Coordinates of C-alpha atoms in Angstrom, one line a residue:
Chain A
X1 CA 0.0 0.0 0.0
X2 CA 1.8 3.4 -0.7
X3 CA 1.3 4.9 2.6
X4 CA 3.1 2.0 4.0
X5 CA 5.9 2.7 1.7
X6 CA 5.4 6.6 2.6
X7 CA 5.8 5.3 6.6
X8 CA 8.9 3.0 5.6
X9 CA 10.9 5.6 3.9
X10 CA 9.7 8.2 6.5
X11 CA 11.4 6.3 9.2
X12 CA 14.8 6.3 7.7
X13 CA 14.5 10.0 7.6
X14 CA 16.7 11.5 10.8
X15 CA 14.9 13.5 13.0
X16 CA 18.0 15.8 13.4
X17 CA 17.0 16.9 9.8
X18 CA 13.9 18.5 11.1
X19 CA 15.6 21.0 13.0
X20 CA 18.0 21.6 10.6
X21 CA 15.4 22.9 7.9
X22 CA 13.4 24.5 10.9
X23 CA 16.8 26.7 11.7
X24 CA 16.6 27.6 8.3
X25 CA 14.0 30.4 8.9
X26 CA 16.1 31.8 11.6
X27 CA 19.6 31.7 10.0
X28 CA 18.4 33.4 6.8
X29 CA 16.5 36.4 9.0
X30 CA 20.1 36.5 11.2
X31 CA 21.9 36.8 7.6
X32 CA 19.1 39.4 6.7
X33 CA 19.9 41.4 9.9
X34 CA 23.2 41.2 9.6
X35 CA 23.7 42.7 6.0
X36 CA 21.5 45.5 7.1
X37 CA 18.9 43.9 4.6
X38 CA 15.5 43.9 6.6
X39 CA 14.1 47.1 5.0
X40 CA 13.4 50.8 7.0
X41 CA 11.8 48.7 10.1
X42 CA 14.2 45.9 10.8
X43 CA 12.4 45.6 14.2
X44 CA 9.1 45.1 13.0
X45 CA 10.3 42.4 10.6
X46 CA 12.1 40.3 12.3
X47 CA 9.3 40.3 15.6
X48 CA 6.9 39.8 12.4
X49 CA 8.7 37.3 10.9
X50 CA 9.8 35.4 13.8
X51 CA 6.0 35.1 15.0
X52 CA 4.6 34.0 11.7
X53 CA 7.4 31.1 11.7
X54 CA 6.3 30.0 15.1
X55 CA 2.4 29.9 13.7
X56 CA 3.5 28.2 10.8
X57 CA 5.7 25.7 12.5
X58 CA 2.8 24.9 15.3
X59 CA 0.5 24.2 12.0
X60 CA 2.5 21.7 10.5
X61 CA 2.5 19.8 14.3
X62 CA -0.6 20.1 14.6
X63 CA -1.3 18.2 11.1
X64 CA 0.6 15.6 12.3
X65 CA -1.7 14.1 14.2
X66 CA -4.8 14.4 11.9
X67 CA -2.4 12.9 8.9
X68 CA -2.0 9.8 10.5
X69 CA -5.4 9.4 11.7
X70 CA -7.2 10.2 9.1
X71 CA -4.5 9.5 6.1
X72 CA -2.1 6.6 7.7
X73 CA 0.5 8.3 7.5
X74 CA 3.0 8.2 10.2
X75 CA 5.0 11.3 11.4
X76 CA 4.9 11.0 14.4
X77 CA 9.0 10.9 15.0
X78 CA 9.2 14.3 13.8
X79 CA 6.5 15.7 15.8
X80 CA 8.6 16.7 18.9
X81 CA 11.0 18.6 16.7
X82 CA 8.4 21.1 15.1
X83 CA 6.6 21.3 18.4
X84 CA 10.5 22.5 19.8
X85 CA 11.0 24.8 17.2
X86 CA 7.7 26.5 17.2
X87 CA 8.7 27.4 21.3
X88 CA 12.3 28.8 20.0
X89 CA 10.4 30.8 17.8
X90 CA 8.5 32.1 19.7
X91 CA 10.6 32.6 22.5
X92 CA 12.6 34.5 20.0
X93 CA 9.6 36.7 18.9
X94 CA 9.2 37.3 22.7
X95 CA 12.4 38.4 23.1
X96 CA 13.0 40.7 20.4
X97 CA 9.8 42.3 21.9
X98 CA 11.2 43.0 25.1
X99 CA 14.9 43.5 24.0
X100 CA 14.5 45.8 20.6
X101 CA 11.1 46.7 20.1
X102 CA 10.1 48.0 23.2
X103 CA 14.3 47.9 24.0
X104 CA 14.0 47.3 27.8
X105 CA 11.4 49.9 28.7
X106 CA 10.1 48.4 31.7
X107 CA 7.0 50.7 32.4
X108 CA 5.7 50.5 28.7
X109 CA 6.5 46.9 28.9
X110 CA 4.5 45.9 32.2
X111 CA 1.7 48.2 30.9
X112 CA 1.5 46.3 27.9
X113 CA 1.3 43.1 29.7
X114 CA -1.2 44.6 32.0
X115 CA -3.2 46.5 29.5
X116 CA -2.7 45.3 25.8
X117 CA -5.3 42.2 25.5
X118 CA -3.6 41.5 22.5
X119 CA -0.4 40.8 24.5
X120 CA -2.1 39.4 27.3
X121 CA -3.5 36.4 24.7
X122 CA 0.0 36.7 23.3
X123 CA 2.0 36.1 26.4
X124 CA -0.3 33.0 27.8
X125 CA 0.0 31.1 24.9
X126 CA 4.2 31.0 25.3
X127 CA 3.5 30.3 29.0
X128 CA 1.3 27.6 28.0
X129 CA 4.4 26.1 25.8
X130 CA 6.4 26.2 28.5
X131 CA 6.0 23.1 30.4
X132 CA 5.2 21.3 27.0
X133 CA 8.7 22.5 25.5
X134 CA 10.2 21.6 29.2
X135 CA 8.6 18.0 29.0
X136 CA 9.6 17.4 25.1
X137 CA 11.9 14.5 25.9
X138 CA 11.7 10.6 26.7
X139 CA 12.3 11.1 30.7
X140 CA 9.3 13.3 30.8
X141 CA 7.3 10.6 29.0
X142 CA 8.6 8.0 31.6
X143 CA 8.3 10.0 34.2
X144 CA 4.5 11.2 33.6
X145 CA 3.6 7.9 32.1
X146 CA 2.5 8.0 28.3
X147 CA -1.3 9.1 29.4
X148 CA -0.8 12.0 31.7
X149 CA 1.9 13.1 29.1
X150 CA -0.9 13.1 26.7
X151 CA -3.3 15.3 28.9
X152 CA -0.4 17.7 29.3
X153 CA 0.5 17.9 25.7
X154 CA -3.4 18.8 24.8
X155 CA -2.4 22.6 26.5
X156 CA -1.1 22.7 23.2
X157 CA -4.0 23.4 21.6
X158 CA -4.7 26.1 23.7
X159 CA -1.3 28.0 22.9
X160 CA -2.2 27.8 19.2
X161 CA -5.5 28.9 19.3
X162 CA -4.7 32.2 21.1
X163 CA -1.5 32.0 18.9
X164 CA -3.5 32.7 16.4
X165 CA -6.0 35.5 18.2
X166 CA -3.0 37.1 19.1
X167 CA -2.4 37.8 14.8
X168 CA -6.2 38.3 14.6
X169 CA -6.3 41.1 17.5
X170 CA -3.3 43.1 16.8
X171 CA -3.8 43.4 12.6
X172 CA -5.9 46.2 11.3
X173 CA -8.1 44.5 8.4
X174 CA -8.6 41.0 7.6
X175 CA -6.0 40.5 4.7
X176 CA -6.0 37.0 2.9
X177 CA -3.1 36.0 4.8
X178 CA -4.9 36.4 8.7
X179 CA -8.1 34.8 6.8
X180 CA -5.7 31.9 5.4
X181 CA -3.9 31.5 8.9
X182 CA -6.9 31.4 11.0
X183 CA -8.9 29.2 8.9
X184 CA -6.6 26.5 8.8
X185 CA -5.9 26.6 12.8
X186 CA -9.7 26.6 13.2
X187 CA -9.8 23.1 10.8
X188 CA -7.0 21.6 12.7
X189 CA -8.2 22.5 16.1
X190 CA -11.3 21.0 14.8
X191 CA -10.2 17.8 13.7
X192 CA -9.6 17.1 17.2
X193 CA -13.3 17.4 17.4
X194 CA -14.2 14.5 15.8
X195 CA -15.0 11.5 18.0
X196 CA -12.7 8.5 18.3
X197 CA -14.7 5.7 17.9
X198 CA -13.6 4.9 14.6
X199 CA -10.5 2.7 13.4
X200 CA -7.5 4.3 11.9
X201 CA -8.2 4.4 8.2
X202 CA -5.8 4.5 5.2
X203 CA -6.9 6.0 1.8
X204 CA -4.7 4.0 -0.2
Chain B
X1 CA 46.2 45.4 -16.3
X2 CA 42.6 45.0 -14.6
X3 CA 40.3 48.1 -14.8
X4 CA 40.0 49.9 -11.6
X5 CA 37.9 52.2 -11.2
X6 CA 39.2 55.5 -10.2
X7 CA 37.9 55.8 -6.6
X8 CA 39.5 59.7 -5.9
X9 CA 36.2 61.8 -7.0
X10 CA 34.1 62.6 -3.4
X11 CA 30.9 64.3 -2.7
X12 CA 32.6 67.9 -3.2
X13 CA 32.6 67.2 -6.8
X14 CA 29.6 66.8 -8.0
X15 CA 28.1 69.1 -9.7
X16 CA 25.3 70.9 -7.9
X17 CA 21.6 69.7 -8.5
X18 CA 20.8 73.8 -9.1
X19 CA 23.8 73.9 -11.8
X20 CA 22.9 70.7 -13.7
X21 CA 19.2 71.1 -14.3
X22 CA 19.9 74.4 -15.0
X23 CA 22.2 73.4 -18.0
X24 CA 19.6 70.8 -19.1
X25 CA 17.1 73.4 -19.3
X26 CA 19.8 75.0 -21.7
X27 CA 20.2 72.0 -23.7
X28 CA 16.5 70.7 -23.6
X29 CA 14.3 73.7 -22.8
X30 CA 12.4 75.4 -20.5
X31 CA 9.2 72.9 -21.4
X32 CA 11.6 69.9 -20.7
X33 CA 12.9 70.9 -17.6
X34 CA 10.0 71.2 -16.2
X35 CA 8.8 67.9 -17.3
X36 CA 10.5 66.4 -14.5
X37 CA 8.2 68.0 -11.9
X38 CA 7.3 71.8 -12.0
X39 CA 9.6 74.0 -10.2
X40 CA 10.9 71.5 -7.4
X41 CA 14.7 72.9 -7.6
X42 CA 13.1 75.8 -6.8
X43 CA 11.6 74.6 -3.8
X44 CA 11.7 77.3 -0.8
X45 CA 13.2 76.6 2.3
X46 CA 10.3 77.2 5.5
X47 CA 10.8 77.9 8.8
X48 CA 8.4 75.2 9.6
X49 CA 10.7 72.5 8.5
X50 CA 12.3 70.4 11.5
X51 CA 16.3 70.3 11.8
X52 CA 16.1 66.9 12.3
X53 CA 18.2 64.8 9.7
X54 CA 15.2 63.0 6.9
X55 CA 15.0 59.4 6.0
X56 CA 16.2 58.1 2.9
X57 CA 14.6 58.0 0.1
X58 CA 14.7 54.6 -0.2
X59 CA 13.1 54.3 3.4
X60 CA 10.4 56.7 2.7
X61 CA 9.5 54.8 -0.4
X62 CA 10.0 51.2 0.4
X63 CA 8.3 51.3 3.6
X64 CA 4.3 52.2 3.0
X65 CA 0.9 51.7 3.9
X66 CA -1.3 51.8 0.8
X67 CA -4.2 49.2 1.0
X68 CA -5.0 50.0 -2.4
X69 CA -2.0 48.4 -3.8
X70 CA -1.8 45.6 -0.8
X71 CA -1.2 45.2 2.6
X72 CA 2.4 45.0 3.1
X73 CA 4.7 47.3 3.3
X74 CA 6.8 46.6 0.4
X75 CA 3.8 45.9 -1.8
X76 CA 2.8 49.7 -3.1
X77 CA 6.7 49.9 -4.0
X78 CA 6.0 47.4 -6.1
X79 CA 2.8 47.6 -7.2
X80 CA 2.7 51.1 -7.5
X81 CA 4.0 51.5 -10.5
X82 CA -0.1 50.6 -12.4
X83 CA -0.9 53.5 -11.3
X84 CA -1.4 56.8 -14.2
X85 CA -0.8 59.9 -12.9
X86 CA -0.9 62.0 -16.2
X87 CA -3.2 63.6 -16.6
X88 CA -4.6 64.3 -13.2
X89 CA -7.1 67.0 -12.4
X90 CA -8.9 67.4 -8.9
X91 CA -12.6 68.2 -8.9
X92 CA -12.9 71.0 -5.9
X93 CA -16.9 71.1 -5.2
X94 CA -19.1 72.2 -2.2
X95 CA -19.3 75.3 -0.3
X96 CA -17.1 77.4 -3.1
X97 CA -16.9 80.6 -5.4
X98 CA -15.3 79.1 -8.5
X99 CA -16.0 74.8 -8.3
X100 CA -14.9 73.0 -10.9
X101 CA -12.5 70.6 -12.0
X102 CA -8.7 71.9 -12.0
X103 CA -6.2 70.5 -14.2
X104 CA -3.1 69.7 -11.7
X105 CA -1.1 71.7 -13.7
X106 CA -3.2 74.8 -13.5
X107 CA -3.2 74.2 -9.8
X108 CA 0.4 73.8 -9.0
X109 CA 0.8 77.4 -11.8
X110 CA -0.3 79.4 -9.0
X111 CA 1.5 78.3 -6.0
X112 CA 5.2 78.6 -4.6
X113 CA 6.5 75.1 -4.0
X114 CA 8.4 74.9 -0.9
X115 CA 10.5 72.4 0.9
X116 CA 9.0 70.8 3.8
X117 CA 10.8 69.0 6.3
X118 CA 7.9 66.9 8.9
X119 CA 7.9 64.2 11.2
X120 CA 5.5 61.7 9.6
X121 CA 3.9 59.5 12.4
X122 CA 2.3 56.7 11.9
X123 CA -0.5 55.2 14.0
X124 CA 0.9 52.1 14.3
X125 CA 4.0 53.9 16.4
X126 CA 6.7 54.2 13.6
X127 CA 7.8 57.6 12.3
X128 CA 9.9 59.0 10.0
X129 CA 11.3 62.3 8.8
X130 CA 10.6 63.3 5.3
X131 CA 11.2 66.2 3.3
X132 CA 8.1 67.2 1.6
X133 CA 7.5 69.4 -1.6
X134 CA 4.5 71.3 -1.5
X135 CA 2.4 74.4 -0.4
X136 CA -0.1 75.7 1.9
X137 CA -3.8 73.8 1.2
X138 CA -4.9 77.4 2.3
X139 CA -3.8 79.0 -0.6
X140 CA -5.9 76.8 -3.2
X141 CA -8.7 76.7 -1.0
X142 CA -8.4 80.6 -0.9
X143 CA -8.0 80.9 -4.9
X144 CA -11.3 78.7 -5.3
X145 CA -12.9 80.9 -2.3
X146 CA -14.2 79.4 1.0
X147 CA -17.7 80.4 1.2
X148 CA -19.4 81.4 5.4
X149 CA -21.1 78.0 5.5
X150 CA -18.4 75.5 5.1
X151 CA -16.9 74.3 8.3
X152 CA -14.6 71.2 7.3
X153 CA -12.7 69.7 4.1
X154 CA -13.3 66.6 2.9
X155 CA -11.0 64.7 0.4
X156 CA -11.1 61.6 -2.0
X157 CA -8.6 59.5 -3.5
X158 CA -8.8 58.0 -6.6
X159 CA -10.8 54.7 -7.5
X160 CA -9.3 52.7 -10.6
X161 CA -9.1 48.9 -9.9
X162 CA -7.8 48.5 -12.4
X163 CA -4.7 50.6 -11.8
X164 CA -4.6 49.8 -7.6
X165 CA -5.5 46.0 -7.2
X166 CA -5.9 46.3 -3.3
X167 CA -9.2 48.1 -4.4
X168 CA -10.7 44.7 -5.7
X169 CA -10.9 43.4 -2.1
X170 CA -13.4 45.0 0.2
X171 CA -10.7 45.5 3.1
X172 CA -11.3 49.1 3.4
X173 CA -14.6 50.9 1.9
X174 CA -13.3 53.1 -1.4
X175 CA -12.7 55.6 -2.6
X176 CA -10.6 56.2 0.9
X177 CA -11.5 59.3 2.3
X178 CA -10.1 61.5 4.8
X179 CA -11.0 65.4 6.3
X180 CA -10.2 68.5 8.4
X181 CA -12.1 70.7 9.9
X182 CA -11.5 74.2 8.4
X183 CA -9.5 75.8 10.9
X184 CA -6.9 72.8 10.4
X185 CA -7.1 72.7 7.1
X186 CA -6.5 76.8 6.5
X187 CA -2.9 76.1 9.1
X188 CA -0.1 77.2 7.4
X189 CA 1.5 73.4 8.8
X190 CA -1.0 71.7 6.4
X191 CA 0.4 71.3 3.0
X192 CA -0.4 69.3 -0.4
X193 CA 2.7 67.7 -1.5
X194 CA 3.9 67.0 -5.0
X195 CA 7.0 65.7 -4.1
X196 CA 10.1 64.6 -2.1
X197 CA 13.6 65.6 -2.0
X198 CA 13.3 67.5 -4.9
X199 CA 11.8 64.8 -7.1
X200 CA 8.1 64.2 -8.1
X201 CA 6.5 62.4 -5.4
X202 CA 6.6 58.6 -6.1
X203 CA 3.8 56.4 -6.4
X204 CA 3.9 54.8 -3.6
X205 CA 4.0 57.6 -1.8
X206 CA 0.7 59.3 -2.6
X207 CA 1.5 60.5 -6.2
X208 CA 0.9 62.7 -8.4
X209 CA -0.5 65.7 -5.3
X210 CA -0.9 64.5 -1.8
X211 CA -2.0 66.0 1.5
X212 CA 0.3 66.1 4.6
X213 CA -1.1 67.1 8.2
X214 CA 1.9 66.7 10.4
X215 CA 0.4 66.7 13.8
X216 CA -2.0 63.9 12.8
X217 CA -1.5 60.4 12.7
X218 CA -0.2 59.6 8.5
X219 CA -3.8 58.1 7.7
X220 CA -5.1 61.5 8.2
X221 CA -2.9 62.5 5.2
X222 CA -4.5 61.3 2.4
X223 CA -3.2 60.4 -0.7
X224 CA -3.3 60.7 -4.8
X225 CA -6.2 63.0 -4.4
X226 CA -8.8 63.7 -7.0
X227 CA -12.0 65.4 -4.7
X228 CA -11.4 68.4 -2.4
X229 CA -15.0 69.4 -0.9
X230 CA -16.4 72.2 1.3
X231 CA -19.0 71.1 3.7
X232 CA -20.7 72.4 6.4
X233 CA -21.1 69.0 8.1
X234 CA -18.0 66.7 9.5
X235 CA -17.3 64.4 6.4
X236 CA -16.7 60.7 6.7
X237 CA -13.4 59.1 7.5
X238 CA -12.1 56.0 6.1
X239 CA -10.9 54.4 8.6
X240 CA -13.3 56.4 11.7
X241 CA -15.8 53.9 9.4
X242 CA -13.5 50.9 9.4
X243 CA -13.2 51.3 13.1
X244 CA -14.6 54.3 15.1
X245 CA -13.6 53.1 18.5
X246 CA -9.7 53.1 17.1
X247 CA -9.7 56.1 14.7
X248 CA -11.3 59.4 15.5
X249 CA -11.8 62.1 12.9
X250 CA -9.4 64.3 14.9
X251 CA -6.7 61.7 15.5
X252 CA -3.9 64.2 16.6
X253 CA -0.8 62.8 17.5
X254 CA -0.9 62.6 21.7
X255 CA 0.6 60.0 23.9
X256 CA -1.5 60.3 26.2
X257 CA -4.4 58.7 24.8
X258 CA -3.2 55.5 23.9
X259 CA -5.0 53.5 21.0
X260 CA -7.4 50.8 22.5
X261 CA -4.8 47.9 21.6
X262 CA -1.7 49.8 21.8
X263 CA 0.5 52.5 23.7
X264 CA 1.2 55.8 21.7
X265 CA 3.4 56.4 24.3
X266 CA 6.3 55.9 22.0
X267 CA 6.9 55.6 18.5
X268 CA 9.9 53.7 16.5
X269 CA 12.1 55.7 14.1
X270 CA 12.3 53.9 10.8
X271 CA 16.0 53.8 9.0
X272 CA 17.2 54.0 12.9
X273 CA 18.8 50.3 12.3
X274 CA 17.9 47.1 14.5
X275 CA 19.4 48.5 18.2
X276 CA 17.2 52.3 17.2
X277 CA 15.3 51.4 20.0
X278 CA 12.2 53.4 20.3
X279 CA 11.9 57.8 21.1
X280 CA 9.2 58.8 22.8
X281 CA 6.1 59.9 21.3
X282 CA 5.1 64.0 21.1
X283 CA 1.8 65.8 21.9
X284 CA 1.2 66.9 18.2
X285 CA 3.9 64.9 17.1
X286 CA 6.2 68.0 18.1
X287 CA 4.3 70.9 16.3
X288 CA 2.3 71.6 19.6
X289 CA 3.3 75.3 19.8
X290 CA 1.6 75.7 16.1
X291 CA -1.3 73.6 16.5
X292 CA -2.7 73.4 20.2
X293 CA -4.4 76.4 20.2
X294 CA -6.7 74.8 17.9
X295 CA -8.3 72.5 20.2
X296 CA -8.4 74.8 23.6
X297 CA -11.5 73.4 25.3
X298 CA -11.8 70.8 23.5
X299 CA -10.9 67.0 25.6
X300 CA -9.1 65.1 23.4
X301 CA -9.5 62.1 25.1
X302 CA -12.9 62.4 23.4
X303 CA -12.0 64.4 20.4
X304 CA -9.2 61.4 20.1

């Protein structure tokens, strides 16, 4: 059957590789910065930039899931790596908020943590990742046991959905790309929706 | 030997800007030289242009926000270029003397172009410095004569899908509209702008005549206008429609009333590199000693 051939190739794939395309994002946007090449706001770029990689990266996760349930096919291996990447993302986003955006003022800082519901949304859903990015390894699974590990793991959800309110509330008109981005969260969030009972299918 | 090319010439020798369009309006004619943009050489210096140093060219027109060619900032530099702005006329209607529609070129006859250095500040909390050619709104609204009644200036700019794709989508309502009420619309601060640094304005930035309002957030400043009108009653705003909780028709620059999703505390300086940090935000965007008398009594945390 060809996803069984899909899920036997798939497996000699290293996982390492993930993260090496996933860095990819990051080094070209460092190569950017350093040649002076991210346009009048390099600021607002790169926080831009380095959110919309973080969305992006928690999309392809979260297809993971619904590929092999509802497709067969297995990617499970490289699961952990995108959900990895999506927190150093987004810890990156956060921090080029803090260090060159708003460059270490404090008072306009805690008032937009306080005050901003936009960054209020923003700022739960990286809390939210942290104990999943904290308890992305095999000790954690041991130590949790498979099934709690599981319940934990389903906060993810909740970081990508207000991931993605967080775009919606700070943009000014729906472009194509906020309607694209939030449409395809709300599917996959969705998917999740639909009740178990039935047996893993494959199409071909 | 390999060619190298001789790197001994420096900034003290070349030819002044005033010396060589001057000698292509020998070669070419006085017509031809003024092809290029009417009089902008000529431009005079105004007292109520800032010290402060402008932003590139290339920043000012590779960083824009102009729906009507799409939402990113680097799309109406490149999309920009659809747009005609030969021949362009602006219908001037409403509460005047002599309405009518006036060929652009018959407008900028009877004005002195001047330059005009402003801080441009954007909503959004960025900002920039840009050197402006225009004049005073006042004067065409005087040569058209302001009748008693009208007590604000509404403006349009252009509708051609055709040229601007952004206006196929229904993001904003078009034609996108802006105003002023009379009294800020007759300040000598409030200019229509044909141009930057000496060149015809590009595109992108509003082209061929635009209006600048320098103690308003930019949206307020309308751009590629082609419908000045004299009203008696406070005209619709683009985006006071799109979203009158955010955007008041007023919309002066003032960090103390902060946008409902974001501080305008503090603003950051475009062209001032990754490490810029941010500068803190003005009352008027810095033209307060010109322009506050113009709202005494009025609370502008209402009148935002």
């Amino acid at each position: 059957m060809l996803v069984d051939r899909f899920n036997g190739a798939v497996r000699k794939l290293p996982v390492w590789g993930v993260y090496g395309i996933g860095a990819l994002p990051l080094a070209s946007v460092i190569w950017l910065a350093v040649q002076g090449n991210l346009g009048g706001d390099p600021v607002g770029t790169l926080e831009r930039d380095l959110g919309l990689w973080a969305l992006r990266l928690l999309i392809l996760a979260l297809c993971i899931s619904p590929l092999r349930r509802f497709v067969g096919m297995n990617l499970i291996r490289f699961r952990r790596a995108l959900g990895v990447l999506t927190f150093v993302y987004a810890a990156l986003h956060l921090t080029v908020w803090v260090t060159l955006d708003l460059a270490f003022r404090w008072g306009e800082i805690f008032a937009a943590l306080t005050k901003r519901p936009f960054i209020i949304v923003g700022m739960i859903a990286f809390v939210a990742m942290v104990p999943l990015v904290l308890t992305s390894n095999n000790w954690s699974v041991r130590r949790l046991g498979a099934a709690a590990w599981q319940r934990l793991h389903k906060v993810t959800y909740l970081a990508a959905g207000l991931g993605a309110l967080h775009f919606v509330m700070l943009s000014k008109v729906w472009k194509p790309e906020l309607i694209a981005y939030t449409a395809v969260m709300v599917v996959l969030l969705a998917l999740r929706l639909v009740p178990k009972g039935r047996r893993r299918t494959a199409l071909v | 030997m390999p060619f190298r090319p001789d790197n001994s010439l420096t900034r003290a020798d070349v030819t002044p800007k005033q010396l060589w369009l001057n000698r292509r309006h020998l070669l070419l004619g006085a017509g031809a030289a003024f092809a290029a943009g009417p009089g902008f050489a000529q431009a005079v210096k105004s007292p109520f242009s800032t010290t402060e140093e402008p932003n590139t060219l290339e920043d000012i027109g590779s960083y824009n926000n102009y729906y009507e060619f799409g939402f990113g900032k680097e799309d109406p530099a490149a999309y920009a270029s659809s747009l005609t702005t030969t021949p362009w006329s602006i219908e001037i209607g409403g509460l005047v003397d002599k309405p009518g529609t006036y060929d652009l070129a018959d407008i900028l006859s009877q004005v002195t172009l001047e330059e005009r250095i402003y801080r441009f500040r954007c909503v959004e909390a960025w900002s920039m410095i840009v050197p402006w050619n225009g004049f005073e709104l006042a004067s065409l609204l005087n040569r058209v004569g302001v009748q008693a009644e009208a007590k604000y200036v509404a403006f349009e700019t252009v509708v051609r899908p055709e040229e601007m794709p952004g206006q196929k989508t229904a993001a904003l309502d078009w034609p996108y509209r802006e105003g002023l009420r009379l009294d800020e619309a007759m300040h000598p601060l409030t200019i229509l702008a044909t141009g930057i640094y000496g060149e015809p304005m590009p595109n992108q930035n509003g082209a061929p005549i635009r209006l600048v309002v320098p103690w308003k957030y930019g949206f307020k400043s309308i751009k590629s206008i082609v419908k000045i009108s004299l009203v008696a009653d406070m005209p619709e705003t683009t985006w006071n429609m799109q979203n009158a909780q955010e955007y008041g028709f007023y919309s002066n620059v003032n960090p103390a009333v902060d946008h409902p999703r974001w501080s305008q505390a503090s603003e950051r300086r475009i062209g001032a590199g990754l490490f810029g940090g941010r500068v803190d935000t003005l009352p008027f965007n810095g033209y307060a000693d010109q322009v506050a008398q113009l709202y005494a009594g009025q609370d502008l945390k209402v009148d935002y």
